[in-house]
PDB file of C-alpha atoms and ligand atoms in Angstrom:
ATOM      1  CA  MET A   1      15.546 -78.333  27.223  1.00 85.00           C
ATOM      2  CA  SER A   2      14.198 -78.165  31.103  1.00 95.00           C
ATOM      3  CA  LEU A   3      11.827 -76.073  31.952  1.00 97.00           C
ATOM      4  CA  GLU A   4      14.107 -74.292  34.486  1.00 98.00           C
ATOM      5  CA  LYS A   5      16.091 -73.498  31.031  1.00 98.00           C
ATOM      6  CA  THR A   6      13.508 -71.645  29.466  1.00 98.00           C
ATOM      7  CA  ALA A   7      12.339 -69.838  32.088  1.00 98.00           C
ATOM      8  CA  GLU A   8      15.800 -68.927  32.147  1.00 98.00           C
ATOM      9  CA  GLN A   9      15.957 -68.348  28.928  1.00 98.00           C
ATOM     10  CA  ILE A  10      12.916 -66.134  28.497  1.00 98.00           C
ATOM     11  CA  LYS A  11      13.997 -64.084  32.121  1.00 97.00           C
ATOM     12  CA  ASN A  12      17.653 -63.280  29.954  1.00 97.00           C
ATOM     13  CA  MET A  13      15.724 -62.438  26.425  1.00 97.00           C
ATOM     14  CA  GLU A  14      16.859 -64.901  24.378  1.00 98.00           C
ATOM     15  CA  ILE A  15      13.566 -66.483  23.905  1.00 98.00           C
ATOM     16  CA  ARG A  16      11.740 -62.670  23.648  1.00 98.00           C
ATOM     17  CA  GLY A  17       8.443 -61.318  21.789  1.00 98.00           C
ATOM     18  CA  ALA A  18       5.164 -61.909  23.292  1.00 98.00           C
ATOM     19  CA  GLY A  19       4.304 -64.522  21.046  1.00 98.00           C
ATOM     20  CA  LYS A  20       7.253 -66.892  20.929  1.00 98.00           C
ATOM     21  CA  ILE A  21       7.242 -66.416  24.972  1.00 98.00           C
ATOM     22  CA  ALA A  22       4.126 -67.698  25.072  1.00 98.00           C
ATOM     23  CA  ARG A  23       4.609 -70.753  22.998  1.00 98.00           C
ATOM     24  CA  GLU A  24       8.271 -71.700  24.275  1.00 98.00           C
ATOM     25  CA  ALA A  25       6.129 -71.748  27.647  1.00 98.00           C
ATOM     26  CA  ALA A  26       3.254 -74.159  26.571  1.00 98.00           C
ATOM     27  CA  ALA A  27       5.840 -76.310  25.071  1.00 98.00           C
ATOM     28  CA  ALA A  28       8.024 -76.223  28.086  1.00 98.00           C
ATOM     29  CA  LEU A  29       4.454 -77.175  30.345  1.00 98.00           C
ATOM     30  CA  ARG A  30       3.962 -79.990  27.854  1.00 98.00           C
ATOM     31  CA  ASP A  31       7.675 -81.528  28.036  1.00 98.00           C
ATOM     32  CA  HIS A  32       8.240 -81.038  31.629  1.00 98.00           C
ATOM     33  CA  ALA A  33       4.780 -83.043  32.422  1.00 98.00           C
ATOM     34  CA  GLU A  34       6.348 -85.600  29.945  1.00 98.00           C
ATOM     35  CA  SER A  35       9.723 -85.681  31.781  1.00 98.00           C
ATOM     36  CA  LEU A  36       7.597 -86.281  35.245  1.00 98.00           C
ATOM     37  CA  PRO A  37       7.881 -89.616  36.784  1.00 97.00           C
ATOM     38  CA  LYS A  38       4.595 -91.405  37.616  1.00 96.00           C
ATOM     39  CA  ALA A  39       3.955 -90.377  41.046  1.00 96.00           C
ATOM     40  CA  GLY A  40      -0.067 -89.721  41.112  1.00 97.00           C
ATOM     41  CA  LEU A  41      -2.408 -86.993  40.148  1.00 98.00           C
ATOM     42  CA  SER A  42      -2.103 -84.654  43.130  1.00 97.00           C
ATOM     43  CA  ALA A  43       1.990 -84.860  43.452  1.00 98.00           C
ATOM     44  CA  PHE A  44       1.162 -84.234  39.431  1.00 98.00           C
ATOM     45  CA  VAL A  45      -1.225 -81.239  39.033  1.00 98.00           C
ATOM     46  CA  SER A  46       0.996 -79.644  42.451  1.00 97.00           C
ATOM     47  CA  GLU A  47       4.308 -80.252  40.289  1.00 98.00           C
ATOM     48  CA  MET A  48       2.325 -78.515  37.244  1.00 98.00           C
ATOM     49  CA  ASN A  49       1.156 -75.784  39.306  1.00 98.00           C
ATOM     50  CA  ARG A  50       4.808 -74.842  40.688  1.00 98.00           C
ATOM     51  CA  ALA A  51       6.281 -75.371  37.252  1.00 98.00           C
ATOM     52  CA  ALA A  52       3.673 -72.929  35.762  1.00 98.00           C
ATOM     53  CA  ASP A  53       4.628 -70.478  38.604  1.00 98.00           C
ATOM     54  CA  ILE A  54       8.541 -70.658  37.681  1.00 98.00           C
ATOM     55  CA  LEU A  55       7.384 -69.116  34.177  1.00 98.00           C
ATOM     56  CA  LEU A  56       5.079 -66.457  35.348  1.00 98.00           C
ATOM     57  CA  ALA A  57       7.418 -64.895  37.622  1.00 98.00           C
ATOM     58  CA  THR A  58      10.054 -64.889  34.714  1.00 98.00           C
ATOM     59  CA  ARG A  59       8.903 -61.549  32.766  1.00 98.00           C
ATOM     60  CA  PRO A  60       5.589 -59.778  34.416  1.00 97.00           C
ATOM     61  CA  THR A  61       4.200 -57.733  30.824  1.00 98.00           C
ATOM     62  CA  ALA A  62       3.734 -59.537  27.893  1.00 97.00           C
ATOM     63  CA  VAL A  63       0.157 -61.121  29.119  1.00 97.00           C
ATOM     64  CA  SER A  64       0.362 -63.834  26.634  1.00 97.00           C
ATOM     65  CA  LEU A  65       2.354 -66.055  29.190  1.00 98.00           C
ATOM     66  CA  PRO A  66       0.037 -66.008  31.962  1.00 96.00           C
ATOM     67  CA  ASN A  67      -2.645 -66.696  29.076  1.00 95.00           C
ATOM     68  CA  ALA A  68      -0.473 -69.324  27.221  1.00 97.00           C
ATOM     69  CA  VAL A  69       0.019 -70.752  30.409  1.00 97.00           C
ATOM     70  CA  HIS A  70      -3.589 -71.007  31.861  1.00 95.00           C
ATOM     71  CA  LEU A  71      -4.931 -72.760  28.519  1.00 95.00           C
ATOM     72  CA  THR A  72      -2.374 -75.287  28.982  1.00 97.00           C
ATOM     73  CA  LEU A  73      -3.208 -76.153  32.526  1.00 97.00           C
ATOM     74  CA  ALA A  74      -7.051 -75.220  32.306  1.00 95.00           C
ATOM     75  CA  GLY A  75      -9.125 -77.885  33.783  1.00 95.00           C
ATOM     76  CA  LEU A  76      -5.998 -79.887  35.264  1.00 96.00           C
ATOM     77  CA  SER A  77      -7.684 -79.417  38.970  1.00 92.00           C
ATOM     78  CA  SER A  78     -10.608 -81.502  37.741  1.00 95.00           C
ATOM     79  CA  ALA A  79      -8.897 -84.337  36.020  1.00 97.00           C
ATOM     80  CA  GLU A  80     -10.020 -87.683  37.576  1.00 97.00           C
ATOM     81  CA  THR A  81      -6.512 -89.274  37.084  1.00 98.00           C
ATOM     82  CA  GLU A  82      -2.672 -88.846  36.912  1.00 98.00           C
ATOM     83  CA  SER A  83      -3.062 -90.391  32.854  1.00 97.00           C
ATOM     84  CA  GLU A  84      -6.087 -87.769  31.804  1.00 98.00           C
ATOM     85  CA  ALA A  85      -4.146 -85.207  33.739  1.00 98.00           C
ATOM     86  CA  ARG A  86      -1.409 -85.726  31.470  1.00 98.00           C
ATOM     87  CA  ALA A  87      -3.029 -86.038  28.527  1.00 98.00           C
ATOM     88  CA  LEU A  88      -4.733 -82.951  28.941  1.00 98.00           C
ATOM     89  CA  VAL A  89      -1.603 -80.525  29.688  1.00 98.00           C
ATOM     90  CA  LYS A  90      -0.713 -82.087  26.322  1.00 98.00           C
ATOM     91  CA  THR A  91      -3.326 -81.725  23.767  1.00 98.00           C
ATOM     92  CA  GLN A  92      -4.012 -78.630  25.421  1.00 98.00           C
ATOM     93  CA  ALA A  93      -0.156 -77.221  24.817  1.00 98.00           C
ATOM     94  CA  ASP A  94      -0.140 -78.474  21.503  1.00 98.00           C
ATOM     95  CA  ARG A  95      -3.539 -76.831  20.878  1.00 98.00           C
ATOM     96  CA  PHE A  96      -2.044 -73.407  21.963  1.00 97.00           C
ATOM     97  CA  VAL A  97       1.540 -73.852  19.730  1.00 98.00           C
ATOM     98  CA  ASP A  98      -0.434 -74.801  16.545  1.00 98.00           C
ATOM     99  CA  ALA A  99      -3.192 -72.291  17.168  1.00 97.00           C
ATOM    100  CA  SER A 100      -0.990 -69.276  17.983  1.00 98.00           C
ATOM    101  CA  THR A 101       1.377 -70.241  14.447  1.00 98.00           C
ATOM    102  CA  LYS A 102      -1.886 -70.055  12.447  1.00 98.00           C
ATOM    103  CA  ALA A 103      -2.663 -66.616  14.788  1.00 98.00           C
ATOM    104  CA  VAL A 104       0.159 -65.224  13.249  1.00 98.00           C
ATOM    105  CA  GLU A 105      -0.624 -66.494   9.524  1.00 98.00           C
ATOM    106  CA  ARG A 106      -4.130 -65.032   9.578  1.00 98.00           C
ATOM    107  CA  ILE A 107      -2.856 -61.988  11.119  1.00 98.00           C
ATOM    108  CA  ALA A 108       0.017 -61.655   8.387  1.00 98.00           C
ATOM    109  CA  GLU A 109      -3.212 -61.958   5.669  1.00 98.00           C
ATOM    110  CA  ILE A 110      -4.948 -59.161   7.213  1.00 98.00           C
ATOM    111  CA  CYS A 111      -2.175 -56.883   7.806  1.00 98.00           C
ATOM    112  CA  ALA A 112      -0.713 -57.562   3.721  1.00 98.00           C
ATOM    113  CA  SER A 113      -4.523 -56.799   3.036  1.00 98.00           C
ATOM    114  CA  ARG A 114      -4.193 -53.466   4.439  1.00 98.00           C
ATOM    115  CA  ILE A 115      -0.431 -52.665   2.458  1.00 98.00           C
ATOM    116  CA  ALA A 116      -0.958 -51.408  -0.927  1.00 98.00           C
ATOM    117  CA  ASP A 117       1.676 -51.101  -3.306  1.00 98.00           C
ATOM    118  CA  GLY A 118       4.104 -48.707  -3.275  1.00 98.00           C
ATOM    119  CA  MET A 119       3.498 -47.691   0.653  1.00 98.00           C
ATOM    120  CA  THR A 120       6.346 -47.264   3.129  1.00 98.00           C
ATOM    121  CA  ILE A 121       5.641 -48.970   6.492  1.00 98.00           C
ATOM    122  CA  MET A 122       7.482 -47.574   9.853  1.00 99.00           C
ATOM    123  CA  THR A 123       7.595 -50.185  12.320  1.00 98.00           C
ATOM    124  CA  HIS A 124       9.162 -50.567  16.038  1.00 98.00           C
ATOM    125  CA  CYS A 125      10.565 -53.178  18.052  1.00 98.00           C
ATOM    126  CA  ASN A 126      10.937 -57.105  16.714  1.00 98.00           C
ATOM    127  CA  SER A 127       7.287 -58.185  16.445  1.00 98.00           C
ATOM    128  CA  LYS A 128       6.813 -61.231  14.635  1.00 98.00           C
ATOM    129  CA  ALA A 129       3.034 -60.603  13.935  1.00 98.00           C
ATOM    130  CA  ALA A 130       3.572 -57.388  12.394  1.00 98.00           C
ATOM    131  CA  LEU A 131       6.864 -58.290  10.647  1.00 98.00           C
ATOM    132  CA  ALA A 132       5.112 -61.245   9.176  1.00 98.00           C
ATOM    133  CA  GLY A 133       1.788 -59.088   7.535  1.00 98.00           C
ATOM    134  CA  ILE A 134       4.968 -56.994   5.918  1.00 98.00           C
ATOM    135  CA  LEU A 135       6.777 -59.982   4.328  1.00 98.00           C
ATOM    136  CA  LEU A 136       3.587 -61.147   3.581  1.00 98.00           C
ATOM    137  CA  ALA A 137       2.740 -58.223   1.236  1.00 98.00           C
ATOM    138  CA  LYS A 138       6.651 -58.347  -0.307  1.00 98.00           C
ATOM    139  CA  LYS A 139       5.944 -61.749  -1.148  1.00 98.00           C
ATOM    140  CA  GLN A 140       2.399 -61.235  -2.885  1.00 98.00           C
ATOM    141  CA  GLY A 141       4.675 -58.607  -4.934  1.00 98.00           C
ATOM    142  CA  LYS A 142       4.133 -55.418  -3.644  1.00 98.00           C
ATOM    143  CA  ASN A 143       6.548 -52.934  -4.175  1.00 98.00           C
ATOM    144  CA  ILE A 144       6.717 -51.494  -0.098  1.00 98.00           C
ATOM    145  CA  SER A 145       9.713 -49.756   1.821  1.00 98.00           C
ATOM    146  CA  VAL A 146      10.220 -49.835   5.813  1.00 99.00           C
ATOM    147  CA  ILE A 147      10.942 -47.608   8.469  1.00 99.00           C
ATOM    148  CA  ALA A 148      12.875 -49.590  11.240  1.00 98.00           C
ATOM    149  CA  THR A 149      13.784 -48.122  14.682  1.00 98.00           C
ATOM    150  CA  GLU A 150      16.719 -48.693  16.942  1.00 98.00           C
ATOM    151  CA  VAL A 151      14.778 -49.822  19.877  1.00 98.00           C
ATOM    152  CA  ARG A 152      16.948 -48.647  22.407  1.00 97.00           C
ATOM    153  CA  PRO A 153      18.723 -50.121  24.755  1.00 97.00           C
ATOM    154  CA  TRP A 154      18.103 -53.386  23.899  1.00 97.00           C
ATOM    155  CA  ASN A 155      18.257 -52.910  19.777  1.00 97.00           C
ATOM    156  CA  GLN A 156      16.097 -55.321  18.546  1.00 98.00           C
ATOM    157  CA  GLY A 157      15.507 -53.498  15.795  1.00 98.00           C
ATOM    158  CA  LEU A 158      18.995 -54.651  14.879  1.00 98.00           C
ATOM    159  CA  LEU A 159      16.908 -58.046  14.086  1.00 98.00           C
ATOM    160  CA  THR A 160      14.152 -56.461  12.554  1.00 98.00           C
ATOM    161  CA  ILE A 161      16.466 -55.069   9.970  1.00 98.00           C
ATOM    162  CA  LYS A 162      18.178 -58.333   9.618  1.00 98.00           C
ATOM    163  CA  THR A 163      15.098 -59.852   8.563  1.00 98.00           C
ATOM    164  CA  LEU A 164      13.725 -57.253   6.236  1.00 98.00           C
ATOM    165  CA  ASN A 165      16.837 -57.205   4.339  1.00 98.00           C
ATOM    166  CA  ASP A 166      16.822 -61.331   3.873  1.00 98.00           C
ATOM    167  CA  HIS A 167      13.688 -60.789   2.207  1.00 98.00           C
ATOM    168  CA  GLU A 168      15.452 -57.638   0.232  1.00 98.00           C
ATOM    169  CA  ILE A 169      12.949 -54.966   1.378  1.00 98.00           C
ATOM    170  CA  PRO A 170      14.268 -51.667   1.803  1.00 98.00           C
ATOM    171  CA  THR A 171      14.621 -50.081   4.724  1.00 98.00           C
ATOM    172  CA  THR A 172      15.542 -47.382   6.876  1.00 98.00           C
ATOM    173  CA  TYR A 173      17.141 -47.927   9.705  1.00 98.00           C
ATOM    174  CA  ILE A 174      16.797 -44.919  12.209  1.00 98.00           C
ATOM    175  CA  VAL A 175      17.284 -44.127  15.936  1.00 98.00           C
ATOM    176  CA  ASP A 176      14.177 -43.822  18.197  1.00 98.00           C
ATOM    177  CA  SER A 177      14.591 -40.078  18.529  1.00 98.00           C
ATOM    178  CA  ALA A 178      14.061 -39.592  14.826  1.00 98.00           C
ATOM    179  CA  VAL A 179      10.524 -41.027  14.516  1.00 98.00           C
ATOM    180  CA  ARG A 180       8.680 -37.426  13.947  1.00 98.00           C
ATOM    181  CA  THR A 181      10.837 -36.086  11.747  1.00 98.00           C
ATOM    182  CA  PHE A 182      10.276 -39.513   9.892  1.00 98.00           C
ATOM    183  CA  MET A 183       6.681 -39.890  10.203  1.00 98.00           C
ATOM    184  CA  LYS A 184       6.077 -38.035   7.079  1.00 98.00           C
ATOM    185  CA  GLU A 185       7.282 -40.156   4.942  1.00 98.00           C
ATOM    186  CA  ALA A 186       5.486 -43.418   5.931  1.00 98.00           C
ATOM    187  CA  ASP A 187       2.172 -44.360   4.929  1.00 98.00           C
ATOM    188  CA  LEU A 188       1.114 -46.726   7.743  1.00 98.00           C
ATOM    189  CA  VAL A 189       2.394 -47.915  11.411  1.00 98.00           C
ATOM    190  CA  ILE A 190       2.390 -51.623  12.119  1.00 98.00           C
ATOM    191  CA  VAL A 191       3.450 -52.660  15.529  1.00 98.00           C
ATOM    192  CA  GLY A 192       3.168 -55.645  17.728  1.00 98.00           C
ATOM    193  CA  ALA A 193       1.741 -55.956  21.299  1.00 98.00           C
ATOM    194  CA  ASP A 194       2.796 -57.394  24.685  1.00 98.00           C
ATOM    195  CA  ALA A 195      -1.277 -57.002  26.135  1.00 98.00           C
ATOM    196  CA  VAL A 196      -4.309 -55.336  25.018  1.00 98.00           C
ATOM    197  CA  THR A 197      -6.210 -53.909  27.689  1.00 97.00           C
ATOM    198  CA  VAL A 198     -10.258 -54.215  28.039  1.00 96.00           C
ATOM    199  CA  LYS A 199     -10.635 -50.368  27.102  1.00 96.00           C
ATOM    200  CA  GLY A 200      -8.081 -51.119  24.035  1.00 97.00           C
ATOM    201  CA  ALA A 201      -4.652 -49.966  25.195  1.00 98.00           C
ATOM    202  CA  VAL A 202      -2.050 -51.461  23.759  1.00 98.00           C
ATOM    203  CA  VAL A 203       1.303 -52.369  25.927  1.00 98.00           C
ATOM    204  CA  ASN A 204       4.012 -53.002  23.740  1.00 98.00           C
ATOM    205  CA  LYS A 205       7.715 -51.711  23.202  1.00 98.00           C
ATOM    206  CA  ILE A 206       8.615 -48.302  25.235  1.00 98.00           C
ATOM    207  CA  GLY A 207       8.402 -45.572  22.495  1.00 98.00           C
ATOM    208  CA  THR A 208       5.344 -47.108  21.043  1.00 98.00           C
ATOM    209  CA  SER A 209       3.394 -44.234  22.128  1.00 98.00           C
ATOM    210  CA  GLN A 210       5.275 -41.898  21.113  1.00 98.00           C
ATOM    211  CA  ILE A 211       5.250 -43.267  17.744  1.00 98.00           C
ATOM    212  CA  ALA A 212       1.286 -43.583  17.548  1.00 98.00           C
ATOM    213  CA  LEU A 213       1.335 -39.905  18.985  1.00 98.00           C
ATOM    214  CA  ALA A 214       3.382 -38.749  15.586  1.00 98.00           C
ATOM    215  CA  ALA A 215       1.413 -40.765  13.579  1.00 98.00           C
ATOM    216  CA  HIS A 216      -2.073 -39.297  15.346  1.00 98.00           C
ATOM    217  CA  GLU A 217      -0.226 -35.722  14.601  1.00 98.00           C
ATOM    218  CA  ALA A 218       0.840 -36.498  10.616  1.00 98.00           C
ATOM    219  CA  ARG A 219      -2.637 -38.558  10.133  1.00 98.00           C
ATOM    220  CA  LYS A 220      -1.011 -41.976   9.410  1.00 98.00           C
ATOM    221  CA  ASN A 221      -2.965 -44.978  10.397  1.00 98.00           C
ATOM    222  CA  VAL A 222      -1.509 -46.941  13.501  1.00 98.00           C
ATOM    223  CA  LEU A 223      -2.298 -50.947  12.865  1.00 98.00           C
ATOM    224  CA  VAL A 224      -1.537 -53.297  16.007  1.00 98.00           C
ATOM    225  CA  ALA A 225      -1.017 -57.057  15.156  1.00 98.00           C
ATOM    226  CA  ALA A 226      -1.648 -59.094  18.192  1.00 98.00           C
ATOM    227  CA  GLU A 227      -3.342 -62.237  18.462  1.00 98.00           C
ATOM    228  CA  THR A 228      -6.461 -62.701  20.572  1.00 97.00           C
ATOM    229  CA  TYR A 229      -4.023 -64.730  23.671  1.00 96.00           C
ATOM    230  CA  LYS A 230      -2.745 -61.157  24.319  1.00 97.00           C
ATOM    231  CA  PHE A 231      -5.608 -59.768  25.263  1.00 97.00           C
ATOM    232  CA  ALA A 232      -5.833 -59.202  29.139  1.00 96.00           C
ATOM    233  CA  PRO A 233      -9.218 -60.228  30.748  1.00 92.00           C
ATOM    234  CA  LYS A 234      -7.901 -59.102  34.512  1.00 92.00           C
ATOM    235  CA  THR A 235      -7.810 -55.492  33.287  1.00 95.00           C
ATOM    236  CA  ALA A 236     -11.592 -56.164  32.693  1.00 91.00           C
ATOM    237  CA  LEU A 237     -11.213 -56.354  36.732  1.00 91.00           C
ATOM    238  CA  GLY A 238      -9.662 -53.104  37.723  1.00 90.00           C
ATOM    239  CA  HIS A 239      -5.792 -54.879  37.313  1.00 93.00           C
ATOM    240  CA  HIS A 240      -3.132 -52.848  35.584  1.00 94.00           C
ATOM    241  CA  ILE A 241      -0.647 -54.546  33.479  1.00 97.00           C
ATOM    242  CA  GLU A 242       2.858 -54.429  35.160  1.00 97.00           C
ATOM    243  CA  ILE A 243       5.139 -52.761  33.214  1.00 98.00           C
ATOM    244  CA  GLU A 244       8.750 -54.128  33.271  1.00 98.00           C
ATOM    245  CA  GLU A 245      11.622 -52.569  34.578  1.00 98.00           C
ATOM    246  CA  ARG A 246      15.240 -54.003  33.277  1.00 97.00           C
ATOM    247  CA  SER A 247      18.296 -53.139  34.451  1.00 97.00           C
ATOM    248  CA  THR A 248      19.358 -49.489  34.552  1.00 97.00           C
ATOM    249  CA  SER A 249      23.175 -51.230  33.563  1.00 97.00           C
ATOM    250  CA  GLU A 250      21.171 -51.645  30.157  1.00 97.00           C
ATOM    251  CA  VAL A 251      20.882 -48.405  29.573  1.00 98.00           C
ATOM    252  CA  LEU A 252      24.461 -47.263  31.444  1.00 98.00           C
ATOM    253  CA  SER A 253      27.541 -48.857  32.254  1.00 97.00           C
ATOM    254  CA  PRO A 254      27.394 -49.555  35.878  1.00 97.00           C
ATOM    255  CA  GLU A 255      31.085 -47.583  36.260  1.00 97.00           C
ATOM    256  CA  THR A 256      30.231 -44.323  34.529  1.00 98.00           C
ATOM    257  CA  ALA A 257      27.061 -44.438  36.547  1.00 97.00           C
ATOM    258  CA  ALA A 258      29.318 -44.482  39.686  1.00 97.00           C
ATOM    259  CA  GLU A 259      30.700 -41.515  38.915  1.00 98.00           C
ATOM    260  CA  LEU A 260      27.258 -39.858  38.382  1.00 98.00           C
ATOM    261  CA  PRO A 261      25.979 -40.224  41.794  1.00 97.00           C
ATOM    262  CA  PHE A 262      23.257 -37.669  41.369  1.00 98.00           C
ATOM    263  CA  VAL A 263      21.913 -39.239  38.394  1.00 98.00           C
ATOM    264  CA  THR A 264      19.063 -41.687  38.502  1.00 97.00           C
ATOM    265  CA  VAL A 265      18.639 -44.120  35.398  1.00 97.00           C
ATOM    266  CA  ARG A 266      15.475 -45.781  34.799  1.00 98.00           C
ATOM    267  CA  ASN A 267      14.650 -48.646  32.254  1.00 98.00           C
ATOM    268  CA  PRO A 268      11.189 -49.082  31.653  1.00 98.00           C
ATOM    269  CA  VAL A 269      10.690 -51.225  28.205  1.00 98.00           C
ATOM    270  CA  PHE A 270       6.970 -50.814  27.597  1.00 98.00           C
ATOM    271  CA  ASP A 271       4.818 -48.437  27.333  1.00 98.00           C
ATOM    272  CA  VAL A 272       0.897 -47.987  27.014  1.00 98.00           C
ATOM    273  CA  THR A 273      -0.335 -46.723  23.801  1.00 98.00           C
ATOM    274  CA  PRO A 274      -4.268 -45.211  24.642  1.00 98.00           C
ATOM    275  CA  PRO A 275      -6.635 -46.681  22.215  1.00 98.00           C
ATOM    276  CA  ARG A 276      -7.296 -43.184  20.581  1.00 98.00           C
ATOM    277  CA  TYR A 277      -4.009 -43.390  18.746  1.00 98.00           C
ATOM    278  CA  ILE A 278      -4.958 -46.919  17.456  1.00 98.00           C
ATOM    279  CA  ASP A 279      -6.583 -47.622  14.411  1.00 98.00           C
ATOM    280  CA  VAL A 280      -7.410 -50.962  14.247  1.00 98.00           C
ATOM    281  CA  ILE A 281      -5.819 -54.554  16.052  1.00 98.00           C
ATOM    282  CA  VAL A 282      -5.449 -56.722  13.929  1.00 98.00           C
ATOM    283  CA  THR A 283      -6.135 -60.422  15.031  1.00 98.00           C
ATOM    284  CA  GLU A 284      -6.670 -63.606  14.089  1.00 97.00           C
ATOM    285  CA  ALA A 285     -10.342 -63.598  14.674  1.00 96.00           C
ATOM    286  CA  GLY A 286     -10.366 -60.091  12.580  1.00 97.00           C
ATOM    287  CA  ALA A 287      -9.182 -56.482  12.524  1.00 98.00           C
ATOM    288  CA  VAL A 288     -11.247 -54.586  15.508  1.00 97.00           C
ATOM    289  CA  PRO A 289     -11.243 -51.122  16.732  1.00 98.00           C
ATOM    290  CA  PRO A 290      -9.781 -51.288  19.869  1.00 98.00           C
ATOM    291  CA  GLU A 291     -13.241 -50.530  21.550  1.00 97.00           C
ATOM    292  CA  ALA A 292     -14.050 -54.423  20.572  1.00 97.00           C
ATOM    293  CA  ALA A 293     -11.424 -55.258  23.051  1.00 97.00           C
ATOM    294  CA  TYR A 294     -14.096 -57.021  25.470  1.00 95.00           C
ATOM    295  CA  THR A 295     -15.991 -58.599  22.796  1.00 94.00           C
ATOM    296  CA  ILE A 296     -12.453 -60.340  22.107  1.00 94.00           C
ATOM    297  CA  MET A 297     -11.611 -61.406  25.349  1.00 92.00           C
ATOM    298  CA  LYS A 298     -15.594 -62.854  26.111  1.00 90.00           C
ATOM    299  CA  GLU A 299     -15.258 -65.101  22.641  1.00 89.00           C
ATOM    300  CA  TYR A 300     -11.880 -66.181  22.073  1.00 86.00           C
ATOM    301  CA  LEU A 301     -10.781 -66.184  25.815  1.00 82.00           C
ATOM    302  CA  GLY A 302     -14.023 -67.678  27.277  1.00 76.00           C
ATOM    303  CA  PHE A 303     -13.489 -64.297  29.711  1.00 76.00           C
ATOM    304  CA  ASN A 304     -16.694 -64.582  32.399  1.00 72.00           C
ATOM    305  CA  PRO A 305     -15.867 -61.856  34.912  1.00 67.00           C
ATOM    306  CA  GLU A 306     -18.122 -63.950  36.964  1.00 64.00           C
ATOM    307  CA  GLN A 307     -15.127 -66.529  37.435  1.00 66.00           C
ATOM    308  CA  GLU A 308     -11.460 -66.303  38.674  1.00 53.00           C
ATOM    309  CA  ASN A 309     -10.027 -66.027  35.036  1.00 53.00           C
ATOM    310  CA  PRO A 310      -6.450 -65.603  34.049  1.00 53.00           C
TER     311      PRO A 310
HETATM  312  C1  RUB E 401       9.023 -57.296  22.120  1.00 77.43           C
HETATM  313  C2  RUB E 401       8.040 -56.339  22.056  1.00 77.43           C
HETATM  314  C3  RUB E 401       7.064 -56.669  20.521  1.00 77.43           C
HETATM  315  C4  RUB E 401       5.668 -57.434  21.210  1.00 77.43           C
HETATM  316  C5  RUB E 401       4.901 -58.484  20.248  1.00 77.43           C
HETATM  317  O1  RUB E 401       9.621 -56.667  23.584  1.00 77.43           O
HETATM  318  O2  RUB E 401       7.099 -55.419  22.478  1.00 77.43           O
HETATM  319  O3  RUB E 401       6.797 -56.008  20.163  1.00 77.43           O
HETATM  320  O4  RUB E 401       5.975 -58.494  21.991  1.00 77.43           O
HETATM  321  O5  RUB E 401       5.831 -59.550  19.303  1.00 77.43           O
HETATM  322  P1  RUB E 401      10.637 -57.625  23.831  1.00 77.43           P
HETATM  323  P2  RUB E 401       5.401 -60.677  18.731  1.00 77.43           P
HETATM  324  O6  RUB E 401      11.658 -57.836  23.008  1.00 77.43           O
HETATM  325  O7  RUB E 401      10.994 -56.892  25.392  1.00 77.43           O
HETATM  326  O8  RUB E 401      10.022 -59.006  24.231  1.00 77.43           O
HETATM  327  O9  RUB E 401       4.803 -60.017  17.660  1.00 77.43           O
HETATM  328  O10 RUB E 401       6.391 -61.469  17.865  1.00 77.43           O
HETATM  329  O11 RUB E 401       4.724 -61.490  19.595  1.00 77.43           O
END
């Protein structure tokens, strides 16, 4: 598949979920590099930078995307020959995809160790990392059940309940506004992340923050499953994570909207959960409190505030 096609699929959400977006972007850069005819080092580097920009322009919120692009193209500008540059892209893309896959497996083990027999877990959206922990707990023979939200307007919850059903996990499917009503039946909340800020705030699918608030009120733990490449070093330099706002036609049909000239539809698709409503962030490096976000950035993303980093 061409890099442009991958970019298109990320944009229209055929490829979605922060981890998958990152893995597909790294693989697209590798395949793109391999498809380029030999034209010299500087032509190769500038074409790879152009390709990176196409991917980066697809969706703004999941920081796994710029982190994956940065890790795949790291050191490219210092390569001395075209073949060295080509080998670098391939090695780093493969390394990223492999590390990402292993990270999700490790996160699943840690999440599953926190899921006890008999627990009911509430989850939101369709997070591979969060689901991996739930599926592993079931595989370990734990008798668990799940409360899954619908996730308006895109209905990612449907993907989640299909997977849970395939694994014969008893699941209750609820509309997003029923979260507080059902929180008393949950023992634990597990969600994924698109970005984690330097202060440990978690950016995830819109509605996550109200689930965390309801969990806090009901004294239920909130666990965030997030690979280290979802941490956003730029937030340590004062940058904000841009919250993607998608087409209003996802919420209300253009015909209905046209009949309601005084109504403005808004469709932000992510929100920010402050660290005080998060009990633990489970990364492949271990389960850490939100306050450890800076340490994760330094140790696992090589973040150095003195240098320009992703
Ligand atoms: C997906 C979403 C997921 C995170 C984590 O939003 O918010 O919870 O991306 O997913 P969208 P994963 O459907 O808009 O991409 O754990 O799979 O990386």
